[in-house]
Amino acid sequence: MRAGAAELLPWLRLTLTPGIGGETQRKLLRAFGPPDAIFNAGRSALVAVAGSRAASLLLDQDNGAAFEHALAWAAQPAQHLLSLADPEYPQSLLQTADPPTLLYVVGRLELLNSPALAIVGSRNPTPQGLGNAERFAAALADAGLTIASGLALGIDAGAHRGALGRSGSTVAFVGTGIDRVYPASNRELAREIGRRGAIVSEFALGTPPLAANFPRRNRLIAGFSRGTLVIEATVDSGSLITARVASEQGREVFAIPGSIHSPQSRGCHRLIKQGAKLVETVADVLEELRWGTTSGGPPTPTEVADAPLDAATDAGRLLQSFGFDPFSLDDVVKRMGLAADRAAVLLLELEMQGDIASMPGGRYQRLPSSSINGNP
């Protein structure tokens, strides 16, 4: 049974009082129990536990408009407020050091306590990285895992789309109020996730996209999931924060390697050096998680192919299509649909321009200094 307005009001009063952060909330909950007991404890008792400033903030401010706004939001179909005491609150988050006191949720509540894997990565992925995100997410969703990510551009969005293309089992943790979509270009994706998956926020309605809130969002992605798979990340990517938090919480960390010449692979290579599981196939993830099908056996490994690509010129299409992975003349002919003579001329032109270099065995590779269409 869903909590009613009377039950939710003390939780809203605790969490929507400006100046009362998560640490103070948890201190008060440990000392007094449920929020209604906190507000019935009296000023002197609150001062003894949280200090005079916190007591004044809790008892003297009138935040009724914010409370009513949140209750009206939660009264709408498929929109929920979950407190720490709610049986549908994600149990995996209760095992973390700082679970949010209140969660705002749109969508399918049953996904919040389903086995999950996080997929995160670059906001500016290569076409291969984006294709990997979609295909890994689709295959892992087929295997029965819920895909968690952060609704960001790039790998996050690709992971959500991949899961939506299958079971729809995907959960997006956002760094804004749940009534806002950031980035705005993901609005349609967010609408589809809210309809077929779930969106979760710990932030009050109307909270804008503040930089400090996204690392907090990342800790929820990591804590919610059994493991975190990183698909492309630079060394300063926020995805590495998610991976670090996952490791600190005892969760598995996975990373897909890439070319040594690609800046988007260096974060993943750093994680692998630090002990992350190197992933080449979906089976690598499922085996490490000891995750099988309902019949008890492991799912069939899914081959992850390159994503189809688009660009204004043949040269741009070629460089985007293969990224920093080695390729041959035959690969260019098959993937781009060019005649062999045209492909050979194109490769020669790119080599003379310093965009690619020839390798042993008749193969080629893009150089980091390539100027066509910019570096990924």
PDB file of C-alpha atoms in Angstrom, residues 40-299:
ATOM      1  CA  ASN A  40       7.427  15.779  18.533  1.00  0.00           C
ATOM      2  CA  ALA A  41      10.718  15.643  20.465  1.00  0.00           C
ATOM      3  CA  GLY A  42      10.792  19.328  21.361  1.00  0.00           C
ATOM      4  CA  ARG A  43      13.344  22.062  20.766  1.00  0.00           C
ATOM      5  CA  SER A  44      15.744  21.179  23.580  1.00  0.00           C
ATOM      6  CA  ALA A  45      15.991  17.553  22.441  1.00  0.00           C
ATOM      7  CA  LEU A  46      16.651  18.629  18.857  1.00  0.00           C
ATOM      8  CA  VAL A  47      19.312  21.090  20.020  1.00  0.00           C
ATOM      9  CA  ALA A  48      21.057  18.325  21.965  1.00  0.00           C
ATOM     10  CA  VAL A  49      21.288  16.108  18.896  1.00  0.00           C
ATOM     11  CA  ALA A  50      21.680  18.484  15.941  1.00  0.00           C
ATOM     12  CA  GLY A  51      22.463  21.915  17.412  1.00  0.00           C
ATOM     13  CA  SER A  52      20.462  25.102  17.830  1.00  0.00           C
ATOM     14  CA  ARG A  53      20.658  26.178  14.195  1.00  0.00           C
ATOM     15  CA  ALA A  54      19.217  22.899  12.909  1.00  0.00           C
ATOM     16  CA  ALA A  55      16.489  22.980  15.565  1.00  0.00           C
ATOM     17  CA  SER A  56      15.483  26.495  14.526  1.00  0.00           C
ATOM     18  CA  LEU A  57      15.461  25.587  10.850  1.00  0.00           C
ATOM     19  CA  LEU A  58      13.204  22.600  11.481  1.00  0.00           C
ATOM     20  CA  LEU A  59      10.778  24.265  13.878  1.00  0.00           C
ATOM     21  CA  ASP A  60      10.596  27.888  12.806  1.00  0.00           C
ATOM     22  CA  GLN A  61      10.424  27.807   8.999  1.00  0.00           C
ATOM     23  CA  ASP A  62       7.176  27.675   7.048  1.00  0.00           C
ATOM     24  CA  ASN A  63       7.755  25.432   4.027  1.00  0.00           C
ATOM     25  CA  GLY A  64       4.144  24.418   3.554  1.00  0.00           C
ATOM     26  CA  ALA A  65       4.012  25.425  -0.105  1.00  0.00           C
ATOM     27  CA  ALA A  66       6.898  23.097  -0.963  1.00  0.00           C
ATOM     28  CA  PHE A  67       5.265  20.233   0.954  1.00  0.00           C
ATOM     29  CA  GLU A  68       1.956  20.685  -0.844  1.00  0.00           C
ATOM     30  CA  HIS A  69       3.684  20.891  -4.211  1.00  0.00           C
ATOM     31  CA  ALA A  70       5.475  17.578  -3.604  1.00  0.00           C
ATOM     32  CA  LEU A  71       2.301  15.860  -2.383  1.00  0.00           C
ATOM     33  CA  ALA A  72       0.396  17.081  -5.444  1.00  0.00           C
ATOM     34  CA  TRP A  73       3.176  15.765  -7.677  1.00  0.00           C
ATOM     35  CA  ALA A  74       3.087  12.340  -5.972  1.00  0.00           C
ATOM     36  CA  ALA A  75      -0.695  12.143  -6.392  1.00  0.00           C
ATOM     37  CA  GLN A  76      -0.289  11.852 -10.170  1.00  0.00           C
ATOM     38  CA  PRO A  77      -0.278   8.419 -11.861  1.00  0.00           C
ATOM     39  CA  ALA A  78       3.076   6.570 -11.870  1.00  0.00           C
ATOM     40  CA  GLN A  79       4.690   9.261  -9.655  1.00  0.00           C
ATOM     41  CA  HIS A  80       5.899   8.192  -6.230  1.00  0.00           C
ATOM     42  CA  LEU A  81       7.639   9.382  -3.078  1.00  0.00           C
ATOM     43  CA  LEU A  82       9.583   6.638  -1.298  1.00  0.00           C
ATOM     44  CA  SER A  83      10.956   7.157   2.204  1.00  0.00           C
ATOM     45  CA  LEU A  84      13.616   5.031   3.849  1.00  0.00           C
ATOM     46  CA  ALA A  85      10.809   3.196   5.639  1.00  0.00           C
ATOM     47  CA  ASP A  86       8.922   2.310   2.455  1.00  0.00           C
ATOM     48  CA  PRO A  87       9.097  -1.412   1.569  1.00  0.00           C
ATOM     49  CA  GLU A  88       9.603  -0.491  -2.089  1.00  0.00           C
ATOM     50  CA  TYR A  89      12.646   1.682  -1.359  1.00  0.00           C
ATOM     51  CA  PRO A  90      15.693   0.143  -3.156  1.00  0.00           C
ATOM     52  CA  GLN A  91      17.199  -2.296  -0.684  1.00  0.00           C
ATOM     53  CA  SER A  92      20.600  -2.057  -2.389  1.00  0.00           C
ATOM     54  CA  LEU A  93      20.776   1.648  -1.492  1.00  0.00           C
ATOM     55  CA  LEU A  94      20.021   0.844   2.160  1.00  0.00           C
ATOM     56  CA  GLN A  95      23.331  -1.022   2.202  1.00  0.00           C
ATOM     57  CA  THR A  96      25.268   2.141   1.321  1.00  0.00           C
ATOM     58  CA  ALA A  97      26.699   4.655   3.777  1.00  0.00           C
ATOM     59  CA  ASP A  98      24.387   7.548   2.888  1.00  0.00           C
ATOM     60  CA  PRO A  99      21.081   6.434   1.372  1.00  0.00           C
ATOM     61  CA  PRO A 100      18.777   9.334   0.472  1.00  0.00           C
ATOM     62  CA  THR A 101      16.066   9.922   3.048  1.00  0.00           C
ATOM     63  CA  LEU A 102      13.445  10.391   0.331  1.00  0.00           C
ATOM     64  CA  LEU A 103      13.342   9.375  -3.320  1.00  0.00           C
ATOM     65  CA  TYR A 104      11.213  10.803  -6.115  1.00  0.00           C
ATOM     66  CA  VAL A 105      10.334   8.105  -8.656  1.00  0.00           C
ATOM     67  CA  VAL A 106       8.532   8.058 -11.991  1.00  0.00           C
ATOM     68  CA  GLY A 107       7.653   4.705 -13.521  1.00  0.00           C
ATOM     69  CA  ARG A 108       7.872   1.050 -12.546  1.00  0.00           C
ATOM     70  CA  LEU A 109       8.563   0.607  -8.837  1.00  0.00           C
ATOM     71  CA  GLU A 110       9.329  -3.111  -9.211  1.00  0.00           C
ATOM     72  CA  LEU A 111      12.544  -2.249 -11.058  1.00  0.00           C
ATOM     73  CA  LEU A 112      13.963  -0.591  -7.932  1.00  0.00           C
ATOM     74  CA  ASN A 113      14.532  -3.968  -6.303  1.00  0.00           C
ATOM     75  CA  SER A 114      15.528  -5.936  -9.367  1.00  0.00           C
ATOM     76  CA  PRO A 115      19.109  -7.122 -10.079  1.00  0.00           C
ATOM     77  CA  ALA A 116      20.866  -4.278 -11.868  1.00  0.00           C
ATOM     78  CA  LEU A 117      24.054  -3.429 -13.718  1.00  0.00           C
ATOM     79  CA  ALA A 118      25.228   0.141 -14.290  1.00  0.00           C
ATOM     80  CA  ILE A 119      26.538   1.178 -17.708  1.00  0.00           C
ATOM     81  CA  VAL A 120      28.265   4.556 -17.827  1.00  0.00           C
ATOM     82  CA  GLY A 121      30.815   6.357 -19.952  1.00  0.00           C
ATOM     83  CA  SER A 122      31.730   9.335 -22.074  1.00  0.00           C
ATOM     84  CA  ARG A 123      29.295  12.067 -23.048  1.00  0.00           C
ATOM     85  CA  ASN A 124      31.201  12.279 -26.351  1.00  0.00           C
ATOM     86  CA  PRO A 125      31.720   8.656 -27.332  1.00  0.00           C
ATOM     87  CA  THR A 126      33.083   7.256 -30.555  1.00  0.00           C
ATOM     88  CA  PRO A 127      30.524   5.514 -32.767  1.00  0.00           C
ATOM     89  CA  GLN A 128      31.968   2.170 -31.625  1.00  0.00           C
ATOM     90  CA  GLY A 129      31.509   3.144 -27.996  1.00  0.00           C
ATOM     91  CA  LEU A 130      27.912   4.179 -28.535  1.00  0.00           C
ATOM     92  CA  GLY A 131      27.206   0.973 -30.428  1.00  0.00           C
ATOM     93  CA  ASN A 132      28.800  -1.054 -27.630  1.00  0.00           C
ATOM     94  CA  ALA A 133      26.640   0.692 -25.035  1.00  0.00           C
ATOM     95  CA  GLU A 134      23.432  -0.072 -26.898  1.00  0.00           C
ATOM     96  CA  ARG A 135      24.320  -3.665 -27.698  1.00  0.00           C
ATOM     97  CA  PHE A 136      25.714  -4.567 -24.279  1.00  0.00           C
ATOM     98  CA  ALA A 137      22.672  -3.016 -22.614  1.00  0.00           C
ATOM     99  CA  ALA A 138      20.291  -4.899 -24.898  1.00  0.00           C
ATOM    100  CA  ALA A 139      22.010  -8.231 -24.276  1.00  0.00           C
ATOM    101  CA  LEU A 140      22.265  -7.716 -20.513  1.00  0.00           C
ATOM    102  CA  ALA A 141      18.595  -6.716 -20.368  1.00  0.00           C
ATOM    103  CA  ASP A 142      17.768  -9.878 -22.318  1.00  0.00           C
ATOM    104  CA  ALA A 143      19.666 -11.801 -19.639  1.00  0.00           C
ATOM    105  CA  GLY A 144      17.349 -10.377 -16.979  1.00  0.00           C
ATOM    106  CA  LEU A 145      19.369  -7.485 -15.592  1.00  0.00           C
ATOM    107  CA  THR A 146      18.012  -3.968 -15.161  1.00  0.00           C
ATOM    108  CA  ILE A 147      20.305  -1.392 -16.757  1.00  0.00           C
ATOM    109  CA  ALA A 148      21.057   1.651 -14.592  1.00  0.00           C
ATOM    110  CA  SER A 149      22.617   4.850 -15.868  1.00  0.00           C
ATOM    111  CA  GLY A 150      22.474   8.618 -15.541  1.00  0.00           C
ATOM    112  CA  LEU A 151      20.446   9.920 -18.519  1.00  0.00           C
ATOM    113  CA  ALA A 152      23.466  11.895 -19.740  1.00  0.00           C
ATOM    114  CA  LEU A 153      24.392  12.310 -23.394  1.00  0.00           C
ATOM    115  CA  GLY A 154      26.496   9.636 -25.042  1.00  0.00           C
ATOM    116  CA  ILE A 155      27.058   6.273 -23.365  1.00  0.00           C
ATOM    117  CA  ASP A 156      24.349   6.778 -20.714  1.00  0.00           C
ATOM    118  CA  ALA A 157      21.683   7.519 -23.316  1.00  0.00           C
ATOM    119  CA  GLY A 158      22.888   4.630 -25.481  1.00  0.00           C
ATOM    120  CA  ALA A 159      22.621   2.221 -22.546  1.00  0.00           C
ATOM    121  CA  HIS A 160      19.079   3.347 -21.764  1.00  0.00           C
ATOM    122  CA  ARG A 161      18.062   3.019 -25.414  1.00  0.00           C
ATOM    123  CA  GLY A 162      19.563  -0.452 -25.663  1.00  0.00           C
ATOM    124  CA  ALA A 163      17.577  -1.675 -22.658  1.00  0.00           C
ATOM    125  CA  LEU A 164      14.379   0.011 -23.860  1.00  0.00           C
ATOM    126  CA  GLY A 165      14.722  -1.821 -27.151  1.00  0.00           C
ATOM    127  CA  ARG A 166      14.339  -5.075 -25.253  1.00  0.00           C
ATOM    128  CA  SER A 167      12.530  -5.474 -21.919  1.00  0.00           C
ATOM    129  CA  GLY A 168      12.415  -1.793 -21.037  1.00  0.00           C
ATOM    130  CA  SER A 169      14.171  -2.649 -17.780  1.00  0.00           C
ATOM    131  CA  THR A 170      16.203   0.489 -17.250  1.00  0.00           C
ATOM    132  CA  VAL A 171      16.485   2.964 -14.366  1.00  0.00           C
ATOM    133  CA  ALA A 172      17.778   6.494 -14.862  1.00  0.00           C
ATOM    134  CA  PHE A 173      19.206   8.318 -11.854  1.00  0.00           C
ATOM    135  CA  VAL A 174      19.166  12.063 -12.439  1.00  0.00           C
ATOM    136  CA  GLY A 175      21.067  14.964 -10.888  1.00  0.00           C
ATOM    137  CA  THR A 176      18.135  17.391 -11.021  1.00  0.00           C
ATOM    138  CA  GLY A 177      14.635  17.540  -9.658  1.00  0.00           C
ATOM    139  CA  ILE A 178      12.667  14.744 -11.265  1.00  0.00           C
ATOM    140  CA  ASP A 179      10.367  17.278 -12.914  1.00  0.00           C
ATOM    141  CA  ARG A 180      13.282  18.593 -14.994  1.00  0.00           C
ATOM    142  CA  VAL A 181      15.161  16.885 -17.830  1.00  0.00           C
ATOM    143  CA  TYR A 182      18.857  17.513 -18.306  1.00  0.00           C
ATOM    144  CA  PRO A 183      20.081  17.664 -20.959  1.00  0.00           C
ATOM    145  CA  ALA A 184      16.913  18.891 -22.649  1.00  0.00           C
ATOM    146  CA  SER A 185      17.797  16.945 -25.801  1.00  0.00           C
ATOM    147  CA  ASN A 186      17.040  13.740 -23.850  1.00  0.00           C
ATOM    148  CA  ARG A 187      13.455  14.778 -23.166  1.00  0.00           C
ATOM    149  CA  GLU A 188      11.886  12.134 -25.426  1.00  0.00           C
ATOM    150  CA  LEU A 189      14.197   9.476 -24.015  1.00  0.00           C
ATOM    151  CA  ALA A 190      13.247  10.487 -20.464  1.00  0.00           C
ATOM    152  CA  ARG A 191       9.557  10.278 -21.357  1.00  0.00           C
ATOM    153  CA  GLU A 192      10.030   6.747 -22.692  1.00  0.00           C
ATOM    154  CA  ILE A 193      12.028   5.669 -19.629  1.00  0.00           C
ATOM    155  CA  GLY A 194       9.312   7.046 -17.353  1.00  0.00           C
ATOM    156  CA  ARG A 195       6.716   5.073 -19.299  1.00  0.00           C
ATOM    157  CA  ARG A 196       8.542   1.727 -19.609  1.00  0.00           C
ATOM    158  CA  GLY A 197      11.334   1.915 -17.013  1.00  0.00           C
ATOM    159  CA  ALA A 198      11.902   4.217 -14.036  1.00  0.00           C
ATOM    160  CA  ILE A 199      13.493   7.577 -13.272  1.00  0.00           C
ATOM    161  CA  VAL A 200      14.836   8.312  -9.776  1.00  0.00           C
ATOM    162  CA  SER A 201      15.981  11.507  -8.057  1.00  0.00           C
ATOM    163  CA  GLU A 202      16.871  12.403  -4.497  1.00  0.00           C
ATOM    164  CA  PHE A 203      16.584  16.123  -5.241  1.00  0.00           C
ATOM    165  CA  ALA A 204      13.601  18.327  -4.537  1.00  0.00           C
ATOM    166  CA  LEU A 205      11.254  19.235  -7.350  1.00  0.00           C
ATOM    167  CA  GLY A 206      12.587  22.080  -9.438  1.00  0.00           C
ATOM    168  CA  THR A 207      16.259  21.511  -8.552  1.00  0.00           C
ATOM    169  CA  PRO A 208      18.356  22.775 -11.504  1.00  0.00           C
ATOM    170  CA  PRO A 209      21.374  20.934 -12.983  1.00  0.00           C
ATOM    171  CA  LEU A 210      24.023  21.999 -10.452  1.00  0.00           C
ATOM    172  CA  ALA A 211      27.524  20.579 -10.966  1.00  0.00           C
ATOM    173  CA  ALA A 212      27.839  19.400  -7.357  1.00  0.00           C
ATOM    174  CA  ASN A 213      24.755  17.199  -7.682  1.00  0.00           C
ATOM    175  CA  PHE A 214      26.072  14.890 -10.386  1.00  0.00           C
ATOM    176  CA  PRO A 215      28.714  13.116  -8.260  1.00  0.00           C
ATOM    177  CA  ARG A 216      25.922  12.544  -5.736  1.00  0.00           C
ATOM    178  CA  ARG A 217      23.825  11.076  -8.540  1.00  0.00           C
ATOM    179  CA  ASN A 218      26.765   8.849  -9.509  1.00  0.00           C
ATOM    180  CA  ARG A 219      26.976   7.313  -6.027  1.00  0.00           C
ATOM    181  CA  LEU A 220      23.357   6.185  -6.359  1.00  0.00           C
ATOM    182  CA  ILE A 221      24.020   4.557  -9.735  1.00  0.00           C
ATOM    183  CA  ALA A 222      26.931   2.642  -8.205  1.00  0.00           C
ATOM    184  CA  GLY A 223      25.139   1.736  -4.994  1.00  0.00           C
ATOM    185  CA  PHE A 224      21.997   0.583  -6.755  1.00  0.00           C
ATOM    186  CA  SER A 225      23.837  -1.828  -9.058  1.00  0.00           C
ATOM    187  CA  ARG A 226      25.655  -5.124  -8.623  1.00  0.00           C
ATOM    188  CA  GLY A 227      28.431  -3.811 -10.819  1.00  0.00           C
ATOM    189  CA  THR A 228      29.422  -0.918 -13.058  1.00  0.00           C
ATOM    190  CA  LEU A 229      30.526  -1.300 -16.682  1.00  0.00           C
ATOM    191  CA  VAL A 230      32.488   1.634 -18.092  1.00  0.00           C
ATOM    192  CA  ILE A 231      32.377   1.990 -21.885  1.00  0.00           C
ATOM    193  CA  GLU A 232      34.800   4.718 -22.996  1.00  0.00           C
ATOM    194  CA  ALA A 233      35.999   7.373 -20.573  1.00  0.00           C
ATOM    195  CA  THR A 234      38.746   9.942 -20.524  1.00  0.00           C
ATOM    196  CA  VAL A 235      40.969  10.038 -17.439  1.00  0.00           C
ATOM    197  CA  ASP A 236      38.955  12.928 -15.968  1.00  0.00           C
ATOM    198  CA  SER A 237      35.525  11.478 -16.771  1.00  0.00           C
ATOM    199  CA  GLY A 238      32.818  11.489 -14.127  1.00  0.00           C
ATOM    200  CA  SER A 239      32.291   7.823 -15.002  1.00  0.00           C
ATOM    201  CA  LEU A 240      35.473   7.043 -13.096  1.00  0.00           C
ATOM    202  CA  ILE A 241      33.827   8.530  -9.991  1.00  0.00           C
ATOM    203  CA  THR A 242      30.984   6.042 -10.406  1.00  0.00           C
ATOM    204  CA  ALA A 243      33.485   3.210 -10.822  1.00  0.00           C
ATOM    205  CA  ARG A 244      35.480   4.293  -7.760  1.00  0.00           C
ATOM    206  CA  VAL A 245      32.366   4.491  -5.606  1.00  0.00           C
ATOM    207  CA  ALA A 246      31.251   1.086  -6.871  1.00  0.00           C
ATOM    208  CA  SER A 247      34.604  -0.407  -5.877  1.00  0.00           C
ATOM    209  CA  GLU A 248      34.474   1.244  -2.442  1.00  0.00           C
ATOM    210  CA  GLN A 249      31.014  -0.228  -1.909  1.00  0.00           C
ATOM    211  CA  GLY A 250      32.216  -3.719  -2.778  1.00  0.00           C
ATOM    212  CA  ARG A 251      30.541  -3.810  -6.185  1.00  0.00           C
ATOM    213  CA  GLU A 252      32.152  -5.202  -9.336  1.00  0.00           C
ATOM    214  CA  VAL A 253      33.827  -2.853 -11.811  1.00  0.00           C
ATOM    215  CA  PHE A 254      34.119  -3.693 -15.508  1.00  0.00           C
ATOM    216  CA  ALA A 255      35.777  -1.810 -18.366  1.00  0.00           C
ATOM    217  CA  ILE A 256      35.938  -2.287 -22.126  1.00  0.00           C
ATOM    218  CA  PRO A 257      39.436  -1.650 -23.493  1.00  0.00           C
ATOM    219  CA  GLY A 258      40.146   0.272 -26.669  1.00  0.00           C
ATOM    220  CA  SER A 259      42.953   1.604 -28.792  1.00  0.00           C
ATOM    221  CA  ILE A 260      46.014   2.914 -26.967  1.00  0.00           C
ATOM    222  CA  HIS A 261      45.765   5.946 -29.263  1.00  0.00           C
ATOM    223  CA  SER A 262      42.223   6.889 -28.257  1.00  0.00           C
ATOM    224  CA  PRO A 263      41.751   9.447 -25.449  1.00  0.00           C
ATOM    225  CA  GLN A 264      38.339   7.876 -24.836  1.00  0.00           C
ATOM    226  CA  SER A 265      39.974   4.577 -23.884  1.00  0.00           C
ATOM    227  CA  ARG A 266      42.465   5.861 -21.328  1.00  0.00           C
ATOM    228  CA  GLY A 267      40.019   5.992 -18.451  1.00  0.00           C
ATOM    229  CA  CYS A 268      39.028   2.386 -19.081  1.00  0.00           C
ATOM    230  CA  HIS A 269      42.667   1.331 -19.317  1.00  0.00           C
ATOM    231  CA  ARG A 270      43.359   3.029 -15.985  1.00  0.00           C
ATOM    232  CA  LEU A 271      40.482   1.109 -14.384  1.00  0.00           C
ATOM    233  CA  ILE A 272      41.796  -2.176 -15.783  1.00  0.00           C
ATOM    234  CA  LYS A 273      45.252  -1.423 -14.369  1.00  0.00           C
ATOM    235  CA  GLN A 274      43.575  -0.812 -11.016  1.00  0.00           C
ATOM    236  CA  GLY A 275      41.874  -4.187 -11.077  1.00  0.00           C
ATOM    237  CA  ALA A 276      38.677  -3.725 -13.084  1.00  0.00           C
ATOM    238  CA  LYS A 277      37.528  -6.752 -15.055  1.00  0.00           C
ATOM    239  CA  LEU A 278      38.506  -6.453 -18.725  1.00  0.00           C
ATOM    240  CA  VAL A 279      35.381  -7.009 -20.826  1.00  0.00           C
ATOM    241  CA  GLU A 280      35.270  -8.203 -24.414  1.00  0.00           C
ATOM    242  CA  THR A 281      31.869  -9.909 -24.484  1.00  0.00           C
ATOM    243  CA  VAL A 282      28.647  -9.863 -22.510  1.00  0.00           C
ATOM    244  CA  ALA A 283      29.603 -13.295 -21.183  1.00  0.00           C
ATOM    245  CA  ASP A 284      32.566 -11.696 -19.356  1.00  0.00           C
ATOM    246  CA  VAL A 285      30.126  -9.600 -17.322  1.00  0.00           C
ATOM    247  CA  LEU A 286      27.624 -12.361 -16.670  1.00  0.00           C
ATOM    248  CA  GLU A 287      30.294 -14.837 -15.582  1.00  0.00           C
ATOM    249  CA  GLU A 288      31.850 -12.381 -13.124  1.00  0.00           C
ATOM    250  CA  LEU A 289      28.411 -11.659 -11.646  1.00  0.00           C
ATOM    251  CA  ARG A 290      27.652 -15.410 -11.644  1.00  0.00           C
ATOM    252  CA  TRP A 291      24.468 -14.491 -13.441  1.00  0.00           C
ATOM    253  CA  GLY A 292      22.631 -17.130 -15.465  1.00  0.00           C
ATOM    254  CA  THR A 293      19.348 -17.563 -17.253  1.00  0.00           C
ATOM    255  CA  THR A 294      16.194 -18.783 -15.549  1.00  0.00           C
ATOM    256  CA  SER A 295      17.147 -22.321 -16.568  1.00  0.00           C
ATOM    257  CA  GLY A 296      20.357 -22.007 -14.599  1.00  0.00           C
ATOM    258  CA  GLY A 297      22.781 -21.883 -17.511  1.00  0.00           C
ATOM    259  CA  PRO A 298      24.766 -18.880 -18.747  1.00  0.00           C
ATOM    260  CA  PRO A 299      23.266 -16.842 -21.580  1.00  0.00           C
TER     261      PRO A 299
END
